[in-house]
mmCIF file of C-alpha atoms and ligand atoms in Angstrom:
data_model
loop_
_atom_site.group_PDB
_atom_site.id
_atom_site.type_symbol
_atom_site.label_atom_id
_atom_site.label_comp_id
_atom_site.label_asym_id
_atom_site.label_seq_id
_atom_site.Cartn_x
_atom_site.Cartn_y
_atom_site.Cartn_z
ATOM 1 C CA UNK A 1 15.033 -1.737 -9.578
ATOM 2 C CA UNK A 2 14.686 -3.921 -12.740
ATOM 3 C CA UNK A 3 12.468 -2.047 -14.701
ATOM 4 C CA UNK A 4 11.015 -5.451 -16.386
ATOM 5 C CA UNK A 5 8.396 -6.171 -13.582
ATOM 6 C CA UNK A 6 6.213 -9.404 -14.690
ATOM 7 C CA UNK A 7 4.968 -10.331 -11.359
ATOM 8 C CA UNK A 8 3.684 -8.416 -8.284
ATOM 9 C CA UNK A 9 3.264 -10.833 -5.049
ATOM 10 C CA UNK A 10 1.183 -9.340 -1.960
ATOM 11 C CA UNK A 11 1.102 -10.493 1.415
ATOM 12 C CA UNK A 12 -2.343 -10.655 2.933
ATOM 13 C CA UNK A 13 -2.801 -9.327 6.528
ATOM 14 C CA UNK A 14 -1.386 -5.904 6.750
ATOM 15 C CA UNK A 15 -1.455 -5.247 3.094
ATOM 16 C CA UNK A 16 -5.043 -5.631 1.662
ATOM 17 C CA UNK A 17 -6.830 -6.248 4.999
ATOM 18 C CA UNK A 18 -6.337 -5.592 8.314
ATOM 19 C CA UNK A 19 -6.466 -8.787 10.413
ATOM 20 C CA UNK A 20 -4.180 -8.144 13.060
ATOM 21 C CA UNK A 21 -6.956 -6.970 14.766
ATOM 22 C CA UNK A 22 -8.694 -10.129 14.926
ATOM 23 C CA UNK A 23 -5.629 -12.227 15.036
ATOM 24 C CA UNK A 24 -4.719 -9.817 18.727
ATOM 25 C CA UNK A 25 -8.236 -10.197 19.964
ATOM 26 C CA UNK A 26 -8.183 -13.697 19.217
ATOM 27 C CA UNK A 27 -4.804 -14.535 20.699
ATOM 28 C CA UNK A 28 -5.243 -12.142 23.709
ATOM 29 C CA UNK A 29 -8.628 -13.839 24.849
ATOM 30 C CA UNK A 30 -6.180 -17.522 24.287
ATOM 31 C CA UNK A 31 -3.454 -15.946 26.765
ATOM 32 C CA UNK A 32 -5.819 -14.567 29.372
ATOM 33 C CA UNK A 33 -6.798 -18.678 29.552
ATOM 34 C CA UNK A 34 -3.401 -19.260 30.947
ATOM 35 C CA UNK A 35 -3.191 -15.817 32.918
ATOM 36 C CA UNK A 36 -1.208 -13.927 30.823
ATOM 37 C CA UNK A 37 -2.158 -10.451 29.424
ATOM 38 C CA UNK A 38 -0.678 -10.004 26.119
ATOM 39 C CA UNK A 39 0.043 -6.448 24.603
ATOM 40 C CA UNK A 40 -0.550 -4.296 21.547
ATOM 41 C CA UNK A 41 3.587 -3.867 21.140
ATOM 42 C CA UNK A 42 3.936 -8.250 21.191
ATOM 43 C CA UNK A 43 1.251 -8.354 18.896
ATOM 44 C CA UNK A 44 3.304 -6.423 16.177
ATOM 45 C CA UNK A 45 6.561 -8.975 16.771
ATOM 46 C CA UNK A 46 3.713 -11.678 15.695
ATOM 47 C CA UNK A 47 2.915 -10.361 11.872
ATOM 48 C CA UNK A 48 4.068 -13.139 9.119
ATOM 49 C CA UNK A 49 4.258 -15.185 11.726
ATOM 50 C CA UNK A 50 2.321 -18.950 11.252
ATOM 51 C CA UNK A 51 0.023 -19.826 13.666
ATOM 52 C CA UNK A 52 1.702 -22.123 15.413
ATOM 53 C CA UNK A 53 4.869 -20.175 15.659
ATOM 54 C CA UNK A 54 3.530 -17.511 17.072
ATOM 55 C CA UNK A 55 1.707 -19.579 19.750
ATOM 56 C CA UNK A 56 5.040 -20.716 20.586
ATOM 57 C CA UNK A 57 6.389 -17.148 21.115
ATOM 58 C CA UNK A 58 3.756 -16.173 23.321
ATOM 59 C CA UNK A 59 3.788 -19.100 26.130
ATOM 60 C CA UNK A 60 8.027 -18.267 25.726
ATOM 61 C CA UNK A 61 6.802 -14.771 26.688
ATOM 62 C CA UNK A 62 4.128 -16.032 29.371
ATOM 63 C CA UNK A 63 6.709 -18.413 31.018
ATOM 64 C CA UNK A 64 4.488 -21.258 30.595
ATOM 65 C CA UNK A 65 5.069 -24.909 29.156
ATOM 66 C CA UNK A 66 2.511 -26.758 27.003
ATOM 67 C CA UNK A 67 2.939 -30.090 25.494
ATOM 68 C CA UNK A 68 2.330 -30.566 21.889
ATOM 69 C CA UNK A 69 -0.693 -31.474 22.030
ATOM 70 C CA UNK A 70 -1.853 -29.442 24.325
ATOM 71 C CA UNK A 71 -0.579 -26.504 21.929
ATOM 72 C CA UNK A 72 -2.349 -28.068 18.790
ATOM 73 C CA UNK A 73 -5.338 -27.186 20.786
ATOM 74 C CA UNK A 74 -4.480 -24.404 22.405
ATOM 75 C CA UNK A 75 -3.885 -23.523 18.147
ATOM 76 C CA UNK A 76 -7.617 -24.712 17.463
ATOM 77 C CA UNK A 77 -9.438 -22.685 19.723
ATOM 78 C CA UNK A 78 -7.439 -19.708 18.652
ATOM 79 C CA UNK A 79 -8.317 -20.242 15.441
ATOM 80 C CA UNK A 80 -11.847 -21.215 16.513
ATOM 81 C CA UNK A 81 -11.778 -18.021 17.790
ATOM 82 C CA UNK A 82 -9.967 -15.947 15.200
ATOM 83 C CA UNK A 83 -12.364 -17.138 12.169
ATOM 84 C CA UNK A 84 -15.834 -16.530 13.789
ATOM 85 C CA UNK A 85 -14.310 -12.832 14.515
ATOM 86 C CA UNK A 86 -13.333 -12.650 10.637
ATOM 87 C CA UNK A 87 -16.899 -13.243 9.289
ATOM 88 C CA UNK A 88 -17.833 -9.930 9.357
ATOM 89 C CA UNK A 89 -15.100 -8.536 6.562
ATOM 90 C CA UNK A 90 -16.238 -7.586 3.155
ATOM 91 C CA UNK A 91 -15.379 -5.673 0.380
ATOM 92 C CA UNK A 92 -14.969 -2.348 1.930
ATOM 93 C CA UNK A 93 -12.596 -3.772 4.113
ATOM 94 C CA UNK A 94 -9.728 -4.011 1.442
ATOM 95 C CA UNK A 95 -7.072 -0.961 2.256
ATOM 96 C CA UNK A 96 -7.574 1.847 0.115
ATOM 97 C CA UNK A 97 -6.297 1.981 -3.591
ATOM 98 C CA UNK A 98 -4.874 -1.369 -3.283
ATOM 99 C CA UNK A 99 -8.067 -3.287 -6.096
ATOM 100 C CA UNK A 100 -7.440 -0.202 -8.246
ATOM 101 C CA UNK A 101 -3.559 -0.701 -8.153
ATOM 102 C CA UNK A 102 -4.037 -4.465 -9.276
ATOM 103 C CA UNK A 103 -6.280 -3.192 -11.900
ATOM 104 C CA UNK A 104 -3.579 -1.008 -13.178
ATOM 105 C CA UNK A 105 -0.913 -4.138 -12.939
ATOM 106 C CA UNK A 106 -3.362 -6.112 -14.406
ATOM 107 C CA UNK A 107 -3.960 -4.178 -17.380
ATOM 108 C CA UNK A 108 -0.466 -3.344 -18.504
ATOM 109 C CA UNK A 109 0.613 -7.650 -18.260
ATOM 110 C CA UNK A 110 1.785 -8.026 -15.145
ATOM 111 C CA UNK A 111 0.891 -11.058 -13.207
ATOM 112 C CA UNK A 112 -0.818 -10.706 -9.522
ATOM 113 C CA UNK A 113 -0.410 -13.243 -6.346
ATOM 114 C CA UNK A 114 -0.675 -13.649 -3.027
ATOM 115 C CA UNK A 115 2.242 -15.069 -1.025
ATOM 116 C CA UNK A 116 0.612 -15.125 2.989
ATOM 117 C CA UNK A 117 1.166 -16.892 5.922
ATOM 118 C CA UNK A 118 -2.059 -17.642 6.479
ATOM 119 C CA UNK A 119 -4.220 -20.369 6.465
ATOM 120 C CA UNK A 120 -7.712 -18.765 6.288
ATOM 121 C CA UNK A 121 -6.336 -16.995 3.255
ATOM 122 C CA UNK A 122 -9.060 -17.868 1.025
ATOM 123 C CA UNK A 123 -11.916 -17.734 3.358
ATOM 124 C CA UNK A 124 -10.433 -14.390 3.481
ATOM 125 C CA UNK A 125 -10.170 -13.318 -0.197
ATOM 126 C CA UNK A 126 -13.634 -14.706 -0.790
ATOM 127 C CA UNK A 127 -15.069 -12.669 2.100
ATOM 128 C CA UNK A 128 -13.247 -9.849 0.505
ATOM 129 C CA UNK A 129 -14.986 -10.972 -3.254
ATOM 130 C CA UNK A 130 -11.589 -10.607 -4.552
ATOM 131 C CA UNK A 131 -10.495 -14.409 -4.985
ATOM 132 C CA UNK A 132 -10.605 -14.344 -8.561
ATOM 133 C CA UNK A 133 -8.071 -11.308 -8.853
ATOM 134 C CA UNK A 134 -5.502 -13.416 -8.695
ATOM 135 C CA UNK A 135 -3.000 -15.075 -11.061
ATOM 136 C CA UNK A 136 -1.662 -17.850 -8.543
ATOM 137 C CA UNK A 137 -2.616 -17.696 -4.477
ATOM 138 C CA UNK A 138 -0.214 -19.462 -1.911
ATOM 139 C CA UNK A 139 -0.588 -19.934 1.193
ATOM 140 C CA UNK A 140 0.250 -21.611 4.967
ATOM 141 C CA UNK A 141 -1.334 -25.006 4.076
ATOM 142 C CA UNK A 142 0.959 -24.842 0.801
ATOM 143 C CA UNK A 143 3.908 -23.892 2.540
ATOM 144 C CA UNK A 144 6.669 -26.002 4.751
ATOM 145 C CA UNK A 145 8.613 -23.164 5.814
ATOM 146 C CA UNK A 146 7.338 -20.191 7.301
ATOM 147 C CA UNK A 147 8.595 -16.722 6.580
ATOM 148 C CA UNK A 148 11.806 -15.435 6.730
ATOM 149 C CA UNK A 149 12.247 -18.329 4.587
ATOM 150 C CA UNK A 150 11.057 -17.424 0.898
ATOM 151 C CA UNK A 151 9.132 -20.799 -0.206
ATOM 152 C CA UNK A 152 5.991 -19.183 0.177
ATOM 153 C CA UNK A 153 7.121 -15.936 -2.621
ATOM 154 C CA UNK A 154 9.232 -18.283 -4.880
ATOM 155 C CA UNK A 155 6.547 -21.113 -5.426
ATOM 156 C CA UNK A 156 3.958 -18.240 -7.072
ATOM 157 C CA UNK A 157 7.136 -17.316 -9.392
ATOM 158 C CA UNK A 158 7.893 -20.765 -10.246
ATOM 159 C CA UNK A 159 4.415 -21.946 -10.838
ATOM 160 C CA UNK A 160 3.658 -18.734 -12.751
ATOM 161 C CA UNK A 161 7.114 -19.224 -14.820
ATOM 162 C CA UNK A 162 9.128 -15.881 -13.897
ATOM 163 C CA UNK A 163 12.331 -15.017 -12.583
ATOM 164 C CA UNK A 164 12.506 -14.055 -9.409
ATOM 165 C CA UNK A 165 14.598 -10.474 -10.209
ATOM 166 C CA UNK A 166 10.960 -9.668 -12.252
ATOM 167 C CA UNK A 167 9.201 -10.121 -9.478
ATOM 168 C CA UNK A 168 8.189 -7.828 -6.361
ATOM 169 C CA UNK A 169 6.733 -8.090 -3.061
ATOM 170 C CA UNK A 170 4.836 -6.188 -1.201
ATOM 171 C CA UNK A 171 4.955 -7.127 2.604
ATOM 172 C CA UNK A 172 4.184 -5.319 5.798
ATOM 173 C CA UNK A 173 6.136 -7.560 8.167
ATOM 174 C CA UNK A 174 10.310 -6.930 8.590
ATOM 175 C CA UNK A 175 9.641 -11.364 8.256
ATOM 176 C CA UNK A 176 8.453 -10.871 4.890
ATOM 177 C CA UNK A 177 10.876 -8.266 3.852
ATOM 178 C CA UNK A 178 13.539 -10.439 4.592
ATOM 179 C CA UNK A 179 11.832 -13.505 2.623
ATOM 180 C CA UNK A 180 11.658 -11.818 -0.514
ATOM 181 C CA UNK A 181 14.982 -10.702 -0.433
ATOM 182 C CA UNK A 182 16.264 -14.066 0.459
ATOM 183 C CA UNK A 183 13.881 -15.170 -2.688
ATOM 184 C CA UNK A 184 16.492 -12.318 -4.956
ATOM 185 C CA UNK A 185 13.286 -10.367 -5.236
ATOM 186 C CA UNK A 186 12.530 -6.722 -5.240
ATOM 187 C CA UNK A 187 11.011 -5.729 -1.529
ATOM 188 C CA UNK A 188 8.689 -2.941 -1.160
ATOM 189 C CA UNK A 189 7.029 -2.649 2.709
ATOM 190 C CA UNK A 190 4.200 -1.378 3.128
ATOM 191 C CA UNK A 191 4.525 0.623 6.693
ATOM 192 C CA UNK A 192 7.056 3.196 8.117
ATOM 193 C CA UNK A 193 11.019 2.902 6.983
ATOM 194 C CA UNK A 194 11.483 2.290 11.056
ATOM 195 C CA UNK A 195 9.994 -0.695 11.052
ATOM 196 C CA UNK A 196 11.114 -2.135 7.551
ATOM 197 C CA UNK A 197 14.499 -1.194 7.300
ATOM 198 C CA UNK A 198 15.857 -3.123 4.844
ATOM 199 C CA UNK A 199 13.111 -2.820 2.232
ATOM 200 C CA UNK A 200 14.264 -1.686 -0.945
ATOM 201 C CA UNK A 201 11.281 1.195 -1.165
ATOM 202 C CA UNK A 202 8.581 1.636 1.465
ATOM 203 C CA UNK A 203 4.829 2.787 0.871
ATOM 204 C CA UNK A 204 2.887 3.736 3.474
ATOM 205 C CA UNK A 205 -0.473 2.925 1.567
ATOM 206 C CA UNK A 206 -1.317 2.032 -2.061
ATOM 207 C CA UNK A 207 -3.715 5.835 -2.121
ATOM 208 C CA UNK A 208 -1.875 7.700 -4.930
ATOM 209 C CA UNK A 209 0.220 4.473 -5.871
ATOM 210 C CA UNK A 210 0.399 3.842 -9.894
ATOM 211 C CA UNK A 211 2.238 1.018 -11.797
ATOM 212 C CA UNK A 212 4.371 4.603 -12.792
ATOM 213 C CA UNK A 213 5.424 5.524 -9.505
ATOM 214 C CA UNK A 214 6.650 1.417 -9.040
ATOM 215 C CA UNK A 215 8.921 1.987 -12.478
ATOM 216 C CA UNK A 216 10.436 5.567 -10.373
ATOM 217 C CA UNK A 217 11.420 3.648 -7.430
ATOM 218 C CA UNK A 218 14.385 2.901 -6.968
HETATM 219 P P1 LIG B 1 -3.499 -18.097 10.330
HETATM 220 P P2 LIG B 1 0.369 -12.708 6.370
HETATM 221 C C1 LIG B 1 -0.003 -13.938 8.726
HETATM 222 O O1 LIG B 1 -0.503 -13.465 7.514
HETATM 223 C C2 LIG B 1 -0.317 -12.985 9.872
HETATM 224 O O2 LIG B 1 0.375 -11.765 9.690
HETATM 225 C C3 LIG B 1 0.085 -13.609 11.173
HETATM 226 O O3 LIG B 1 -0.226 -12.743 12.245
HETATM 227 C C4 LIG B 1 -0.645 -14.952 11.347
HETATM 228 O O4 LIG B 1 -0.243 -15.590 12.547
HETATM 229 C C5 LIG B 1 -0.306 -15.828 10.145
HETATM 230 O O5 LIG B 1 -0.681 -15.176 8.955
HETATM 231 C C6 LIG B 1 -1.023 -17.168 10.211
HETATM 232 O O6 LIG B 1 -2.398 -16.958 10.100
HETATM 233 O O7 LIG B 1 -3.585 -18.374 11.770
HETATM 234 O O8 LIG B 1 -4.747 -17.497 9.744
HETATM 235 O O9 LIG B 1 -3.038 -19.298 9.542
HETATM 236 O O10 LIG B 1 0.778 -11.410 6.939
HETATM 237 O O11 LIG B 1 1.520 -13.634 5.996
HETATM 238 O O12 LIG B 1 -0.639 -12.568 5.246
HETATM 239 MG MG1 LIG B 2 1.434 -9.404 6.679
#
């Protein structure tokens, strides 16, 4: 890795918060509308996916057709849904070690961004009380392409001024992974090695994880 790191990007769900909780509740009760029970293992293939994508994948799944339209609703209610479920996350919700780790990037210079799929990413971050961490936040409404494509990690490097081989990502979704590295950025999943194969480095957690363990990796 290039040791001169100026910029750290983070995915939201599945790297400070767990949504994909909510986001499965929300999009199993949405399925169960059109008779279709949707599991715990399709749930997974729907991280870094946008919201309207991943609606798509699960009437392909179901066998069933919707118009457009009827899928921009079908979109709204899930959402509906989704964001009434997500009103009860605070502070304590943020995964373990991962405010202290930004504190420690923070400190020695280096910049700190989000780069998520999401829409409700700043309802999110403020429910969390940690909107103001960050340097630069971008998001689904910012974005026109949707990950694997790597608008949504190379607009926080542009705006922020730095090169994308100073910059690394930290993503939980094998989408993601392959978004930064399409951006010529340094990938580091957060997850198991099995499901993030072609990360550079893989964490499983940011407990005992130190801007000096992120110079050792390699
Ligand atoms: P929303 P990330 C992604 O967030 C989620 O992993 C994915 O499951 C969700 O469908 C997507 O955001 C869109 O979310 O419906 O809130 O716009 O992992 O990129 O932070
Ligand atoms: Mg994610």
């Amino acid at each position: 890795m290039n040791n001169n790191i100026e910029l750290c990007i983070f995915d939201l769900d599945g790297v400070i918060v767990d949504t994909a909780k909510y986001h499965f509740l929300a999009w199993k009760k949405l399925a169960k509308e059109f008779g279709y029970e949707l599991t715990k293992k399709q749930n997974e293939k729907l991280k870094g996916v946008s919201r309207v994508e991943s609606l798509k994948l699960i009437l392909q799944w179901a066998g069933v057709h919707k118009t457009e339209e009827e899928q921009i609703e079908l979109a709204r209610i899930k959402n509906d849904n989704y964001v009434q479920l997500i009103q009860t996350l605070k502070p304590e919700d943020i995964f373990p070690g991962v405010k202290n780790f930004i504190f420690d990037l923070k400190k020695n210079g280096i910049k700190c961004s989000i780069g998520s799929a999401s829409k409700n990413t700043k309802l999110i971050l403020r429910k969390l009380k940690i909107l103001d961490l960050f340097d630069y936040i971008v998001d689904g409404n910012m974005t026109k392409y949707s990950k694997p494509h790597p608008e949504v990690f190379l607009k926080s490097s542009e705006v922020l001024g730095i090169k994308p081989q100073n910059t690394i990502v930290f993503e939980d979704a094998a989408k993601g992974i392959e978004a930064a590295l399409a951006g010529g950025m340094f990938a580091i999943g957060v997850g198991n090695t099995e499901d993030l194969p072609t990360a550079h480095y893989v964490i499983s957690g940011f407990t005992d994880f130190s801007l000096s363990r992120l110079k050792e990796t390699k």
